[in-house]
PDB file of C-alpha atoms in Angstrom:
ATOM      1  CA  UNK A 175       0.000   0.000   0.000  1.00  0.00           C
ATOM      2  CA  UNK A 176       1.453   3.319  -1.061  1.00  0.00           C
ATOM      3  CA  UNK A 177       1.866   6.108   1.447  1.00  0.00           C
ATOM      4  CA  UNK A 178       3.414   9.572   1.422  1.00  0.00           C
ATOM      5  CA  UNK A 179       6.983   9.587   2.702  1.00  0.00           C
ATOM      6  CA  UNK A 180       9.195  12.633   3.276  1.00  0.00           C
ATOM      7  CA  UNK A 181      12.909  12.300   2.659  1.00  0.00           C
ATOM      8  CA  UNK A 182      15.902  14.636   3.001  1.00  0.00           C
ATOM      9  CA  UNK A 183      17.896  13.901  -0.133  1.00  0.00           C
ATOM     10  CA  UNK A 184      20.990  15.924  -1.006  1.00  0.00           C
ATOM     11  CA  UNK A 185      19.828  18.757   1.225  1.00  0.00           C
ATOM     12  CA  UNK A 186      16.355  18.991  -0.281  1.00  0.00           C
ATOM     13  CA  UNK A 187      13.052  17.786   1.131  1.00  0.00           C
ATOM     14  CA  UNK A 188      11.381  15.290  -1.175  1.00  0.00           C
ATOM     15  CA  UNK A 189       7.856  13.894  -0.858  1.00  0.00           C
ATOM     16  CA  UNK A 190       7.180  10.588  -2.555  1.00  0.00           C
ATOM     17  CA  UNK A 191       4.231   8.234  -2.688  1.00  0.00           C
ATOM     18  CA  UNK A 192       5.513   4.637  -2.459  1.00  0.00           C
ATOM     19  CA  UNK A 193       5.120   1.512  -0.382  1.00  0.00           C
ATOM     20  CA  UNK A 194       7.188   1.912   2.840  1.00  0.00           C
ATOM     21  CA  UNK A 195       9.028  -1.345   2.149  1.00  0.00           C
ATOM     22  CA  UNK A 196      10.296  -0.183  -1.268  1.00  0.00           C
ATOM     23  CA  UNK A 197      14.092  -0.297  -1.277  1.00  0.00           C
ATOM     24  CA  UNK A 198      15.650   3.149  -0.975  1.00  0.00           C
ATOM     25  CA  UNK A 199      17.716   2.453  -4.113  1.00  0.00           C
ATOM     26  CA  UNK A 200      14.575   2.065  -6.213  1.00  0.00           C
ATOM     27  CA  UNK A 201      13.130   5.309  -4.853  1.00  0.00           C
ATOM     28  CA  UNK A 202      16.344   7.198  -5.551  1.00  0.00           C
ATOM     29  CA  UNK A 203      16.685   5.859  -9.085  1.00  0.00           C
ATOM     30  CA  UNK A 204      13.063   5.479 -10.206  1.00  0.00           C
ATOM     31  CA  UNK A 205      11.234   8.227  -8.335  1.00  0.00           C
ATOM     32  CA  UNK A 206      13.934  10.858  -7.917  1.00  0.00           C
ATOM     33  CA  UNK A 207      16.050  10.120 -11.034  1.00  0.00           C
ATOM     34  CA  UNK A 208      19.265   9.990  -9.003  1.00  0.00           C
ATOM     35  CA  UNK A 209      21.294   7.389 -10.881  1.00  0.00           C
ATOM     36  CA  UNK A 210      24.583   7.613  -8.987  1.00  0.00           C
ATOM     37  CA  UNK A 211      23.715   4.622  -6.775  1.00  0.00           C
ATOM     38  CA  UNK A 212      23.713   1.457  -8.887  1.00  0.00           C
ATOM     39  CA  UNK A 213      21.962  -1.877  -8.564  1.00  0.00           C
ATOM     40  CA  UNK A 214      24.755  -4.411  -8.243  1.00  0.00           C
ATOM     41  CA  UNK A 215      24.149  -7.611  -6.311  1.00  0.00           C
ATOM     42  CA  UNK A 216      20.904  -6.660  -4.566  1.00  0.00           C
ATOM     43  CA  UNK A 217      22.252  -8.335  -1.424  1.00  0.00           C
ATOM     44  CA  UNK A 218      24.157  -5.463   0.250  1.00  0.00           C
ATOM     45  CA  UNK A 219      27.445  -7.153  -0.616  1.00  0.00           C
ATOM     46  CA  UNK A 220      29.029  -5.238  -3.512  1.00  0.00           C
ATOM     47  CA  UNK A 221      28.774  -1.561  -2.551  1.00  0.00           C
ATOM     48  CA  UNK A 222      27.458  -0.299  -5.892  1.00  0.00           C
ATOM     49  CA  UNK A 223      24.316   1.060  -4.205  1.00  0.00           C
ATOM     50  CA  UNK A 224      26.044   2.949  -1.369  1.00  0.00           C
ATOM     51  CA  UNK A 225      24.631   6.254  -0.194  1.00  0.00           C
ATOM     52  CA  UNK A 226      25.499   8.313   2.854  1.00  0.00           C
ATOM     53  CA  UNK A 227      22.921   8.087   5.628  1.00  0.00           C
ATOM     54  CA  UNK A 228      23.757  10.726   8.215  1.00  0.00           C
ATOM     55  CA  UNK A 229      27.312  10.629   6.865  1.00  0.00           C
ATOM     56  CA  UNK A 230      27.786   6.849   7.031  1.00  0.00           C
ATOM     57  CA  UNK A 231      28.175   4.805   3.834  1.00  0.00           C
ATOM     58  CA  UNK A 232      25.275   2.361   3.724  1.00  0.00           C
ATOM     59  CA  UNK A 233      23.881   0.024   1.064  1.00  0.00           C
ATOM     60  CA  UNK A 234      20.500   1.129  -0.256  1.00  0.00           C
ATOM     61  CA  UNK A 235      19.451  -1.900  -2.311  1.00  0.00           C
ATOM     62  CA  UNK A 236      17.582  -3.646   0.506  1.00  0.00           C
ATOM     63  CA  UNK A 237      16.991  -0.781   2.930  1.00  0.00           C
ATOM     64  CA  UNK A 238      13.271   0.002   3.145  1.00  0.00           C
ATOM     65  CA  UNK A 239      12.660   3.636   2.304  1.00  0.00           C
ATOM     66  CA  UNK A 240      10.738   3.965   5.576  1.00  0.00           C
ATOM     67  CA  UNK A 241      14.013   3.303   7.448  1.00  0.00           C
ATOM     68  CA  UNK A 242      15.579   6.349   5.789  1.00  0.00           C
ATOM     69  CA  UNK A 243      12.981   8.866   6.964  1.00  0.00           C
ATOM     70  CA  UNK A 244      14.411  11.424   9.342  1.00  0.00           C
ATOM     71  CA  UNK A 245      17.933  10.794   8.074  1.00  0.00           C
ATOM     72  CA  UNK A 246      20.064  12.938   5.814  1.00  0.00           C
ATOM     73  CA  UNK A 247      20.521  10.995   2.559  1.00  0.00           C
ATOM     74  CA  UNK A 248      23.412  11.965   0.306  1.00  0.00           C
ATOM     75  CA  UNK A 249      23.928  10.427  -3.116  1.00  0.00           C
ATOM     76  CA  UNK A 250      26.837  10.772  -5.515  1.00  0.00           C
ATOM     77  CA  UNK A 251      24.971  13.658  -7.145  1.00  0.00           C
ATOM     78  CA  UNK A 252      24.740  15.442  -3.792  1.00  0.00           C
ATOM     79  CA  UNK A 253      28.492  15.515  -3.180  1.00  0.00           C
ATOM     80  CA  UNK A 254      29.205  18.223  -5.748  1.00  0.00           C
ATOM     81  CA  UNK A 255      28.958  21.818  -4.645  1.00  0.00           C
ATOM     82  CA  UNK A 256      26.050  23.999  -5.767  1.00  0.00           C
ATOM     83  CA  UNK A 257      28.374  25.842  -8.175  1.00  0.00           C
ATOM     84  CA  UNK A 258      29.090  22.539  -9.944  1.00  0.00           C
ATOM     85  CA  UNK A 259      32.565  22.055  -8.477  1.00  0.00           C
ATOM     86  CA  UNK A 260      33.131  18.392  -7.697  1.00  0.00           C
ATOM     87  CA  UNK A 261      33.805  17.090  -4.190  1.00  0.00           C
ATOM     88  CA  UNK A 262      37.520  16.681  -3.449  1.00  0.00           C
ATOM     89  CA  UNK A 263      37.106  12.886  -3.493  1.00  0.00           C
ATOM     90  CA  UNK A 264      35.417  12.972  -6.910  1.00  0.00           C
ATOM     91  CA  UNK A 265      38.247  15.141  -8.259  1.00  0.00           C
ATOM     92  CA  UNK A 266      40.872  12.803  -6.803  1.00  0.00           C
ATOM     93  CA  UNK A 267      39.262   9.748  -8.424  1.00  0.00           C
ATOM     94  CA  UNK A 268      39.341  11.534 -11.786  1.00  0.00           C
ATOM     95  CA  UNK A 269      42.951  12.640 -11.340  1.00  0.00           C
ATOM     96  CA  UNK A 270      44.099   9.147 -10.338  1.00  0.00           C
ATOM     97  CA  UNK A 271      41.949   7.560 -13.070  1.00  0.00           C
ATOM     98  CA  UNK A 272      40.421   5.327 -10.409  1.00  0.00           C
ATOM     99  CA  UNK A 273      37.631   4.019 -12.596  1.00  0.00           C
ATOM    100  CA  UNK A 274      37.542   1.606 -15.450  1.00  0.00           C
ATOM    101  CA  UNK A 275      33.992   0.522 -16.247  1.00  0.00           C
ATOM    102  CA  UNK A 276      32.755   2.837 -13.488  1.00  0.00           C
ATOM    103  CA  UNK A 277      30.064   0.581 -12.096  1.00  0.00           C
ATOM    104  CA  UNK A 278      31.636   0.380  -8.640  1.00  0.00           C
ATOM    105  CA  UNK A 279      32.684   4.026  -8.670  1.00  0.00           C
ATOM    106  CA  UNK A 280      29.642   5.231  -6.744  1.00  0.00           C
ATOM    107  CA  UNK A 281      30.360   2.890  -3.843  1.00  0.00           C
ATOM    108  CA  UNK A 282      34.081   3.578  -3.794  1.00  0.00           C
ATOM    109  CA  UNK A 283      33.516   7.330  -3.687  1.00  0.00           C
ATOM    110  CA  UNK A 284      30.759   7.186  -1.079  1.00  0.00           C
ATOM    111  CA  UNK A 285      32.857   4.883   1.116  1.00  0.00           C
ATOM    112  CA  UNK A 286      35.861   7.185   0.712  1.00  0.00           C
ATOM    113  CA  UNK A 287      33.869  10.291   1.630  1.00  0.00           C
ATOM    114  CA  UNK A 288      32.519   8.565   4.752  1.00  0.00           C
ATOM    115  CA  UNK A 289      36.035   7.488   5.707  1.00  0.00           C
ATOM    116  CA  UNK A 290      37.514  10.975   5.252  1.00  0.00           C
ATOM    117  CA  UNK A 291      34.675  12.517   7.245  1.00  0.00           C
ATOM    118  CA  UNK A 292      35.818  10.439  10.232  1.00  0.00           C
ATOM    119  CA  UNK A 293      39.547  10.195   9.561  1.00  0.00           C
ATOM    120  CA  UNK A 294      41.294  13.007   7.706  1.00  0.00           C
ATOM    121  CA  UNK A 295      44.574  11.108   7.286  1.00  0.00           C
ATOM    122  CA  UNK A 296      43.837   7.401   6.908  1.00  0.00           C
ATOM    123  CA  UNK A 297      46.595   4.824   6.497  1.00  0.00           C
ATOM    124  CA  UNK A 298      46.594   2.423   3.569  1.00  0.00           C
ATOM    125  CA  UNK A 299      45.282  -0.309   5.877  1.00  0.00           C
ATOM    126  CA  UNK A 300      42.441   1.941   7.069  1.00  0.00           C
ATOM    127  CA  UNK A 301      41.511   2.778   3.470  1.00  0.00           C
ATOM    128  CA  UNK A 302      41.504  -0.912   2.530  1.00  0.00           C
ATOM    129  CA  UNK A 303      39.285  -1.702   5.503  1.00  0.00           C
ATOM    130  CA  UNK A 304      36.890   1.159   4.709  1.00  0.00           C
ATOM    131  CA  UNK A 305      36.563   0.087   1.069  1.00  0.00           C
ATOM    132  CA  UNK A 306      36.513  -3.679   1.594  1.00  0.00           C
ATOM    133  CA  UNK A 307      32.751  -3.807   0.984  1.00  0.00           C
ATOM    134  CA  UNK A 308      33.224  -2.362  -2.507  1.00  0.00           C
ATOM    135  CA  UNK A 309      33.737  -5.028  -5.134  1.00  0.00           C
ATOM    136  CA  UNK A 310      35.484  -3.925  -8.322  1.00  0.00           C
ATOM    137  CA  UNK A 311      36.029  -6.551 -10.977  1.00  0.00           C
ATOM    138  CA  UNK A 312      38.138  -4.169 -13.080  1.00  0.00           C
ATOM    139  CA  UNK A 313      40.810  -3.982 -10.382  1.00  0.00           C
ATOM    140  CA  UNK A 314      41.050  -0.260  -9.681  1.00  0.00           C
ATOM    141  CA  UNK A 315      41.705  -0.806  -5.986  1.00  0.00           C
ATOM    142  CA  UNK A 316      45.298   0.441  -6.100  1.00  0.00           C
ATOM    143  CA  UNK A 317      44.249   3.600  -7.927  1.00  0.00           C
ATOM    144  CA  UNK A 318      41.317   4.063  -5.540  1.00  0.00           C
ATOM    145  CA  UNK A 319      43.711   3.985  -2.591  1.00  0.00           C
ATOM    146  CA  UNK A 320      45.881   6.609  -4.319  1.00  0.00           C
ATOM    147  CA  UNK A 321      42.770   8.706  -4.913  1.00  0.00           C
ATOM    148  CA  UNK A 322      41.736   8.570  -1.253  1.00  0.00           C
ATOM    149  CA  UNK A 323      45.243   9.593  -0.190  1.00  0.00           C
ATOM    150  CA  UNK A 324      45.200  12.450  -2.732  1.00  0.00           C
ATOM    151  CA  UNK A 325      41.802  13.592  -1.485  1.00  0.00           C
ATOM    152  CA  UNK A 326      42.966  13.433   2.138  1.00  0.00           C
ATOM    153  CA  UNK A 327      46.044  15.477   1.298  1.00  0.00           C
ATOM    154  CA  UNK A 328      43.982  18.024  -0.648  1.00  0.00           C
ATOM    155  CA  UNK A 329      41.337  18.207   2.066  1.00  0.00           C
ATOM    156  CA  UNK A 330      43.980  18.803   4.728  1.00  0.00           C
ATOM    157  CA  UNK A 331      45.507  21.677   2.698  1.00  0.00           C
ATOM    158  CA  UNK A 332      42.170  23.497   2.410  1.00  0.00           C
TER     159      UNK A 332
END
């Protein structure tokens, strides 16, 4: 049964009419046309669907939209500044060419942003641990680690 649900997505209040058990990923992609989060495994195991919920990287493919009410939801699209300038992590991933097919990119970036929000100078081991839920079959992990270190360095200079 559909019901009206209010969400805070990328700093904007959104009102949608969906079943409360609809996965957040489907609402973001189908109702709000936010295609940064991807459908990967559908089992919360690959990271392609990650979003930030109150700053924490969380899978959205199985999370009922009703569980996201009252939380600040940030998608890949919401990381960029209002003037169009990309988030420091997005810029670092571009600079380090830390994407091949790009399917996992959303999860890697969202996980990296969550990590840097808690730890401004993570070690390689901490980066690996933070991104271990992100599966990339193209093998960009080494470049992703370089990108996180670049972003941390850039963020600490600002």
